[in-house]
Coordinates of C-alpha atoms (C1' of nucleotides) in Angstrom, one line a residue:
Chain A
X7 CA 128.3 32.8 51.3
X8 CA 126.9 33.9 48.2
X9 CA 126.9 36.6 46.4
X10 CA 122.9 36.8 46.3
X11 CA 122.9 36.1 50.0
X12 CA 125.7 39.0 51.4
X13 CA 123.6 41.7 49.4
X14 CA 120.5 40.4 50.7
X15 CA 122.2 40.2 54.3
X16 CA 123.4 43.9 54.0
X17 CA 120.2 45.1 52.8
X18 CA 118.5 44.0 55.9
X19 CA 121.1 44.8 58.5
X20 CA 122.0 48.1 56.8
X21 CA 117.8 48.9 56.9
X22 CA 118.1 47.9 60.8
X23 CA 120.9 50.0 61.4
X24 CA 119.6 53.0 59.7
X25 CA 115.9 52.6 61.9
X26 CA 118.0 53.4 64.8
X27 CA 119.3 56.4 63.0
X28 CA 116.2 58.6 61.8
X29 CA 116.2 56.7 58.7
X30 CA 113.4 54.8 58.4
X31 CA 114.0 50.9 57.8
X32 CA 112.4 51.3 53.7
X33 CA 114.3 53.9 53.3
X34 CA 117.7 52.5 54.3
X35 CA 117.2 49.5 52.7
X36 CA 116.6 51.4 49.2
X37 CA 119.9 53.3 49.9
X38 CA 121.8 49.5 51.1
X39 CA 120.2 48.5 47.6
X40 CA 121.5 51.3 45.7
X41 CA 124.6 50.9 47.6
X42 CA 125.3 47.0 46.5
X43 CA 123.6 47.8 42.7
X44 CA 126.8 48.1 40.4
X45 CA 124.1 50.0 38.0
X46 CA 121.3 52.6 38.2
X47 CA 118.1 51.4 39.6
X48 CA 114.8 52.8 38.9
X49 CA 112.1 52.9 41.0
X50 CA 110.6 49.9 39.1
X51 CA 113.6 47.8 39.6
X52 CA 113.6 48.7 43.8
X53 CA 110.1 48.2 44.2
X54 CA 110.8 44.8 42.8
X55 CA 113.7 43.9 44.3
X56 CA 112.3 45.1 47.7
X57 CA 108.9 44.2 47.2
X58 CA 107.3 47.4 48.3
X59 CA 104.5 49.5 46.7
X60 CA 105.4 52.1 43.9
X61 CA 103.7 54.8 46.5
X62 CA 106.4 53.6 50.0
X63 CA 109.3 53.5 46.8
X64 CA 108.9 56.9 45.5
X65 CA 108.3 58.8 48.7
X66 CA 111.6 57.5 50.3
X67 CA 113.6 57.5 47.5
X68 CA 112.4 61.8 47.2
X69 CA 113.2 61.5 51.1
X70 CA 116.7 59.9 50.4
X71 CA 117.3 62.9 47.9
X72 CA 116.3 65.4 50.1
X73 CA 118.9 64.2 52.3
X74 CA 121.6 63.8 49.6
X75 CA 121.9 60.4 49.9
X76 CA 120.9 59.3 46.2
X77 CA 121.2 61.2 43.4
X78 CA 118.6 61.0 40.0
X79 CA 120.5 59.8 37.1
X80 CA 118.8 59.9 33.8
X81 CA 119.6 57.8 31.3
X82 CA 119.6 59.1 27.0
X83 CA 117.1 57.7 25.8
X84 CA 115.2 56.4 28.7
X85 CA 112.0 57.9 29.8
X86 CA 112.3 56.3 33.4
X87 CA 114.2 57.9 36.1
X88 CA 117.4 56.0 37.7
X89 CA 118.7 56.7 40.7
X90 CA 122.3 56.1 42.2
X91 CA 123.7 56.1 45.9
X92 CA 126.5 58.4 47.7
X93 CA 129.0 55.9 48.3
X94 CA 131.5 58.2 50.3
X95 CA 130.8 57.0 53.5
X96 CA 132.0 59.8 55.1
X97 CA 129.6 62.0 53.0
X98 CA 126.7 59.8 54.1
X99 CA 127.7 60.2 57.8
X100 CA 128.0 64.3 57.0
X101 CA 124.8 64.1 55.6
X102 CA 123.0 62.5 58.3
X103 CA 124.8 64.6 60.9
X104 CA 123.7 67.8 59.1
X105 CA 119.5 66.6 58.3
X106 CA 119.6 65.6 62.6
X107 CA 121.9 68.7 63.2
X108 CA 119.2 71.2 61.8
X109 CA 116.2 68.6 62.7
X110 CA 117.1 67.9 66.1
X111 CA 119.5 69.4 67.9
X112 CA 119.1 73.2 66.8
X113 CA 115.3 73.0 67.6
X114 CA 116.5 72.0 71.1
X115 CA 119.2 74.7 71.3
X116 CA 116.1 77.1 70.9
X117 CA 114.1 76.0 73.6
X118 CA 117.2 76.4 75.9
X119 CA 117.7 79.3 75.5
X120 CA 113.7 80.4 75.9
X121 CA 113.8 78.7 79.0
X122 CA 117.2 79.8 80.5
X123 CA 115.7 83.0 81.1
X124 CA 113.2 81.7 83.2
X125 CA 111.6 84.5 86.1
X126 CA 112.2 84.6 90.2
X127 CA 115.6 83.8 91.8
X128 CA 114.6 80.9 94.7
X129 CA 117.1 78.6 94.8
X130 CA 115.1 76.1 93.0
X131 CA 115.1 78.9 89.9
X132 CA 118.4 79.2 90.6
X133 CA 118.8 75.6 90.2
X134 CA 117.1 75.2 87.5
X135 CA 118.6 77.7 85.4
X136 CA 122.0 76.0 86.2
X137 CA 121.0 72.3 85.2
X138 CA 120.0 74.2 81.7
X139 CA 122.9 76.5 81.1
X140 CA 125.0 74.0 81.9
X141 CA 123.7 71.8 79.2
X142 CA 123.6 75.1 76.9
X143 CA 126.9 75.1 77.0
X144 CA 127.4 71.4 76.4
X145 CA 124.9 72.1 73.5
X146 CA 126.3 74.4 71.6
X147 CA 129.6 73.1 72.3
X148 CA 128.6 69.7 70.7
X149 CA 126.7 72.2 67.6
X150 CA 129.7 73.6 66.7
X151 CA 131.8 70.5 67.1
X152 CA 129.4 69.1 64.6
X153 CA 129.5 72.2 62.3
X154 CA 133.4 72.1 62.1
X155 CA 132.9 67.8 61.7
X156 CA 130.9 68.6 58.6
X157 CA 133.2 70.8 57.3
X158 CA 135.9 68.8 57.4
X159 CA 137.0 66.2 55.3
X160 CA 137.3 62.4 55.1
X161 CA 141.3 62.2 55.2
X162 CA 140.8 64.3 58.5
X163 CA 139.1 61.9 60.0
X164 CA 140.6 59.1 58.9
X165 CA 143.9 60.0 59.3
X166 CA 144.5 62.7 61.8
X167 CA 141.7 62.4 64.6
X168 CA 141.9 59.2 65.4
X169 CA 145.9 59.3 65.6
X170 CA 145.3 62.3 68.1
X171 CA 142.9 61.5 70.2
X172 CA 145.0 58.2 70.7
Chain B
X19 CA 108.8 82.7 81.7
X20 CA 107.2 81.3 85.0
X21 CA 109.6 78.3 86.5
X22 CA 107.1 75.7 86.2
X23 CA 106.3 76.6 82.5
X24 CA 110.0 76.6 81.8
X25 CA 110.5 73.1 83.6
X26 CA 107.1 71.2 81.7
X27 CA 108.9 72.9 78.7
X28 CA 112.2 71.5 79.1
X29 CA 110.7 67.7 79.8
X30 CA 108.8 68.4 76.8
X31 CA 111.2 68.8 74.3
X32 CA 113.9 66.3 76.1
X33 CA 111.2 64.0 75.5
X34 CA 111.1 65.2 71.6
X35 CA 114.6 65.0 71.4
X36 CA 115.3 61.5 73.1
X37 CA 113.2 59.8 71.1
X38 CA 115.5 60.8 67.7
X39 CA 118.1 59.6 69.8
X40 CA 117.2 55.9 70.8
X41 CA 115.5 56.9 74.1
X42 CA 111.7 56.7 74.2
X43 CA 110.0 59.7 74.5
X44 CA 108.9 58.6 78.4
X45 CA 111.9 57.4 79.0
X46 CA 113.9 60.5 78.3
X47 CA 110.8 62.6 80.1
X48 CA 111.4 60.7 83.2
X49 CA 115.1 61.1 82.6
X50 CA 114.2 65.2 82.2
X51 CA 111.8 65.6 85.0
X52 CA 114.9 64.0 87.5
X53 CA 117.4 66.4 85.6
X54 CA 115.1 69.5 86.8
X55 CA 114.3 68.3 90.6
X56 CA 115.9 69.7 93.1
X57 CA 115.6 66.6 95.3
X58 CA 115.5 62.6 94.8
X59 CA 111.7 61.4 93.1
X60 CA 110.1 58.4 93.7
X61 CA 108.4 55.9 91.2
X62 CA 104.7 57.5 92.4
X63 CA 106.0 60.9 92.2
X64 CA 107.0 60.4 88.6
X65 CA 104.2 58.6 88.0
X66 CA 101.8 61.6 89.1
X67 CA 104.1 64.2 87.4
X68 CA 104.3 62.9 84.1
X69 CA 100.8 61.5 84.2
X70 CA 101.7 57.8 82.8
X71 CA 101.2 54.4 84.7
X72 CA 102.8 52.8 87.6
X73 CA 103.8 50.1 84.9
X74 CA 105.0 53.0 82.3
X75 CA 107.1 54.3 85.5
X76 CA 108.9 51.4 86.3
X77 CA 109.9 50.2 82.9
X78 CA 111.7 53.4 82.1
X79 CA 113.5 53.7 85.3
X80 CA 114.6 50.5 85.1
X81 CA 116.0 51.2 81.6
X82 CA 117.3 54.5 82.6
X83 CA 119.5 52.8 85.7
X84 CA 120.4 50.0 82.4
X85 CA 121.9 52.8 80.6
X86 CA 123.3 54.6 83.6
X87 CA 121.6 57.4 83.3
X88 CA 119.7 57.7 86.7
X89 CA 120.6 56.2 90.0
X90 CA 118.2 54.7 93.1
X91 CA 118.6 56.4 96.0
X92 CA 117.5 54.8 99.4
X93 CA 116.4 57.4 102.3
X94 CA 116.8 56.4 105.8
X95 CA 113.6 55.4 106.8
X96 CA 111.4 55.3 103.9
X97 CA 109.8 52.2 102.5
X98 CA 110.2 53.7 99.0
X99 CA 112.9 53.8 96.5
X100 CA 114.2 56.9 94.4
X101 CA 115.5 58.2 92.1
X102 CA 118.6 60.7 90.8
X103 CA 119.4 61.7 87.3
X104 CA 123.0 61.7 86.1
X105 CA 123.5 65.3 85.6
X106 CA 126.7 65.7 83.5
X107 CA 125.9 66.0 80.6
X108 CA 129.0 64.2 79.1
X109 CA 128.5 61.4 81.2
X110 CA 125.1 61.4 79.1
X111 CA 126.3 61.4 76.5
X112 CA 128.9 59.2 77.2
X113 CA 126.7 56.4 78.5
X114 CA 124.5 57.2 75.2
X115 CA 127.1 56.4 73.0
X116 CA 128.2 53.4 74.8
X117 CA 124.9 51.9 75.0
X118 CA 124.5 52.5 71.2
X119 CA 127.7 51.5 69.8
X120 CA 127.1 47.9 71.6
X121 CA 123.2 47.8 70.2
X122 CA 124.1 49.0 66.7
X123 CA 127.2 49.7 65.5
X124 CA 128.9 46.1 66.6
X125 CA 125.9 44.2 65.5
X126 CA 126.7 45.8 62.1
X127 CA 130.3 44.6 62.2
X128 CA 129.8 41.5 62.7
X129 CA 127.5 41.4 59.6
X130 CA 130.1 43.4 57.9
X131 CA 132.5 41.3 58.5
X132 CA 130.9 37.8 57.6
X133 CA 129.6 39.6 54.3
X134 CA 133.2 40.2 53.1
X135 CA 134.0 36.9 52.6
X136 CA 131.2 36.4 50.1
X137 CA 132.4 34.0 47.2
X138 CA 133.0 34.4 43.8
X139 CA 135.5 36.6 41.8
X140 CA 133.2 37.9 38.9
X141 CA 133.1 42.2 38.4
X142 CA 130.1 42.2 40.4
X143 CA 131.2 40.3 43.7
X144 CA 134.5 42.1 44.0
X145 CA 132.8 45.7 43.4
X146 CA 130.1 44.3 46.6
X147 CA 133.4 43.8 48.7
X148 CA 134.8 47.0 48.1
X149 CA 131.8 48.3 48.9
X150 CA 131.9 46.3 51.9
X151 CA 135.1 46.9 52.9
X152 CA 134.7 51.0 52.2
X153 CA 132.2 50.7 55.0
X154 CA 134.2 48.0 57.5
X155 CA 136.7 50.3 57.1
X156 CA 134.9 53.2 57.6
X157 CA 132.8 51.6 60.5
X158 CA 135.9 50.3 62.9
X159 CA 137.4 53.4 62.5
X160 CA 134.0 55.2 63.8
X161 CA 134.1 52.6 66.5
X162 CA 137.6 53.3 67.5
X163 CA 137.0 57.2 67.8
X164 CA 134.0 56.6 70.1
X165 CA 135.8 53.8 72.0
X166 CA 138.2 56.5 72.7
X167 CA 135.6 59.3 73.1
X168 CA 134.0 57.5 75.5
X169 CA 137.1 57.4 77.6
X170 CA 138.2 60.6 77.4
X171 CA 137.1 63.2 79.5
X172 CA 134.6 65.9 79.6
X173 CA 137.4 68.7 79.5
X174 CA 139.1 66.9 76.8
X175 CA 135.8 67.4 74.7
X176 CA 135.3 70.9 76.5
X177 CA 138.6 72.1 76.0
X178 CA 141.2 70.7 73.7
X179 CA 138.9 69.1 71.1
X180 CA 137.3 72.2 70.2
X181 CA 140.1 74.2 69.7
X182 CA 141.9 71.7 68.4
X183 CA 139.4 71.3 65.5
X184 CA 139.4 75.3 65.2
Chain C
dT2 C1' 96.1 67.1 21.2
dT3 C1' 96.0 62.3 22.7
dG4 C1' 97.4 58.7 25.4
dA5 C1' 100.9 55.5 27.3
dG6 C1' 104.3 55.6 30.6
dT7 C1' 105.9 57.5 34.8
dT8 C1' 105.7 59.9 39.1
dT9 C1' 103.2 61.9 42.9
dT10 C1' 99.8 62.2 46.4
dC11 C1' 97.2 60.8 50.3
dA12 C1' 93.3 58.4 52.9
dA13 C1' 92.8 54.1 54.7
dA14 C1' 94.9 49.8 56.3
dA15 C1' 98.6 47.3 58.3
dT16 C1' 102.3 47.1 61.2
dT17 C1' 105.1 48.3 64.9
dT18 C1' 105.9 50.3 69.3
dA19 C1' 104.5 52.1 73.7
dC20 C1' 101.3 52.2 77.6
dT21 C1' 97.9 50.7 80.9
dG22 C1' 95.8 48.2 84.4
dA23 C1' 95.5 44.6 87.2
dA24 C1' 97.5 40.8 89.2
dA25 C1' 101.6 38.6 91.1
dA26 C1' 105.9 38.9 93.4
dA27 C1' 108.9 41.0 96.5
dT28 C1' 110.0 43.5 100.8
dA29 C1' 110.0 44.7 105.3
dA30 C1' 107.6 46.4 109.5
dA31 C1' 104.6 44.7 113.0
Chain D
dT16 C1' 104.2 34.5 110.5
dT17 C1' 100.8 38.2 108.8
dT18 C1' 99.9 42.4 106.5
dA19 C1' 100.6 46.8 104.3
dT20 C1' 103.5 48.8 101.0
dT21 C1' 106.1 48.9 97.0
dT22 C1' 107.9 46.9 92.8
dT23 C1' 107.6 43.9 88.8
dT24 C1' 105.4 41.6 85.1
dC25 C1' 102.8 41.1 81.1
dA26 C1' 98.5 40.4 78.2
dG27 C1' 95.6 43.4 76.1
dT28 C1' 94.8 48.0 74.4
dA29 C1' 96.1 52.3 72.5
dA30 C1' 98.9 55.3 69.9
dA31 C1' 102.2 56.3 66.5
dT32 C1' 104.4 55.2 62.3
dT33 C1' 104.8 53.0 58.0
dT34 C1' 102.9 51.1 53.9
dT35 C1' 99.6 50.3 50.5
dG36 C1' 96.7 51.1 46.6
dA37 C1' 94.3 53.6 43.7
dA38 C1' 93.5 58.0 41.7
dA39 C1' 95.5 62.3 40.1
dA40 C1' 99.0 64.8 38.0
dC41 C1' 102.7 65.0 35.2
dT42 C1' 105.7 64.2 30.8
dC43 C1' 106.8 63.5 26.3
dA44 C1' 106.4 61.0 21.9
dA45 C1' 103.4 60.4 18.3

DNA sequence: TTGAGTTTTCAAAATTTACTGAAAAATAAA
DNA sequence: TTTATTTTTCAGTAAATTTTGAAAACTCAA
């Protein structure tokens, strides 16, 4: 295979991969790109090499930002912006974890616990109230797992975790 | 909080929170609204429930029971089938990941892997394959941990692995 | 200032994904 | 069998999401 061909291959799968992640498929491909570009890109050279619209470029490349998946690089003497990827894959799964963490999971935690409160004691409140504690508890248990994930770093999980979980 | 308010609210935002997580937003209502009854539904209870089509109805259950996450139920002497949600939560989960790791994660490996034999020795191939490879690497050992995860058991997770990670 | 280059914004269009409704197939009681 | 009930399928439609394109807003050198 050539070289041309295994970036273009990785773009695509990587923009697949990251659909299925709350990464939209443009906006995974820009970081694959940035990933596979052995220089700063700017948004000229990605719209280009993509062949999206200036408008769909900037917008996910200020989204990837925000999630602190590419960083602005500017160059002396340049007036364009270039923009470079987190390569740590660790940090990139951190990252993720922590944008879905706050967007997903602690918006969920919330409602839980409105609802565990929940009037009247039939036993179909009773009931209730149990199917939703219980997963309160697996919840925050997971929440907090994550929180200690995040603050860990990549030799941990590299090294010791997997050796101890078996 | 009345207990009907509390349960439309939790099928609400299961919904919301399923479809971040792979799980269409019906699908992982149907999956709530089972969750939160206290006995076995049928497809036309669902259907009236939720307010979505016979078609919608049987789609969804039929991915859910693909997934593992809800189980037919026959009753003596009814015509009709229904239908129980799997109510641990790490068994959820469990069958989440699993489902996941084979639609995502080993589609990517297999990519990874044929990429990393990409030709060519110039600076700019061999930084692609350490990129590559940083991610292959990365990636089996992610698959490992969940291949293990998913085997482990719910007071492993409960238990020792929170403690473990302080 | 002015203006060329660059980035940002956002309504409208295109695309993708999910849902419906109606018909066909399956099931089982009569 | 026949018939009533239930489940499945899927083409067409609807809804949601993503992308474009063009204008507005910046930015900075001249």
């Amino acid at each position: 295979m050539e070289l041309k061909e295994g970036k273009e291959k990785f773009i695509q799968s990587w923009g697949t991969l990251g659909s299925h992640w709350g990464i939209n498929r443009t906006m995974a491909q820009i970081h694959a790109l940035l990933l596979v570009a052995n220089e700063p890109l700017s948004a000229n050279n990605i719209m280009d090499e993509l062949n999206i619209s200036m408008g769909n470029t900037n917008m996910n490349i200020r989204a990837l930002i925000d999630w602190g998946l590419v960083f602005k690089e500017l160059k002396p003497g340049e007036r364009k912006d270039f923009y470079v990827a987190e390569k740590d894959m660790w940090e990139v799964v951190k990252r993720i974890i922590t944008q879905r963490k706050k967007k997903e999971l602690e918006p969920m935690l919330r409602v839980l616990d409105s609802i565990s409160k929940v009037e009247g004691n039939s036993e179909e409140a009773e009931e209730f109230k149990k199917v939703v504690r219980d997963i309160q508890l697996f919840s925050s248990k997971a929440d907090s797992t994550l929180e200690n994930l995040i603050k860990a770093d990549s030799n941990w999980f590299i090294g010791t975790f997997m050796k101890m979980i078996k």
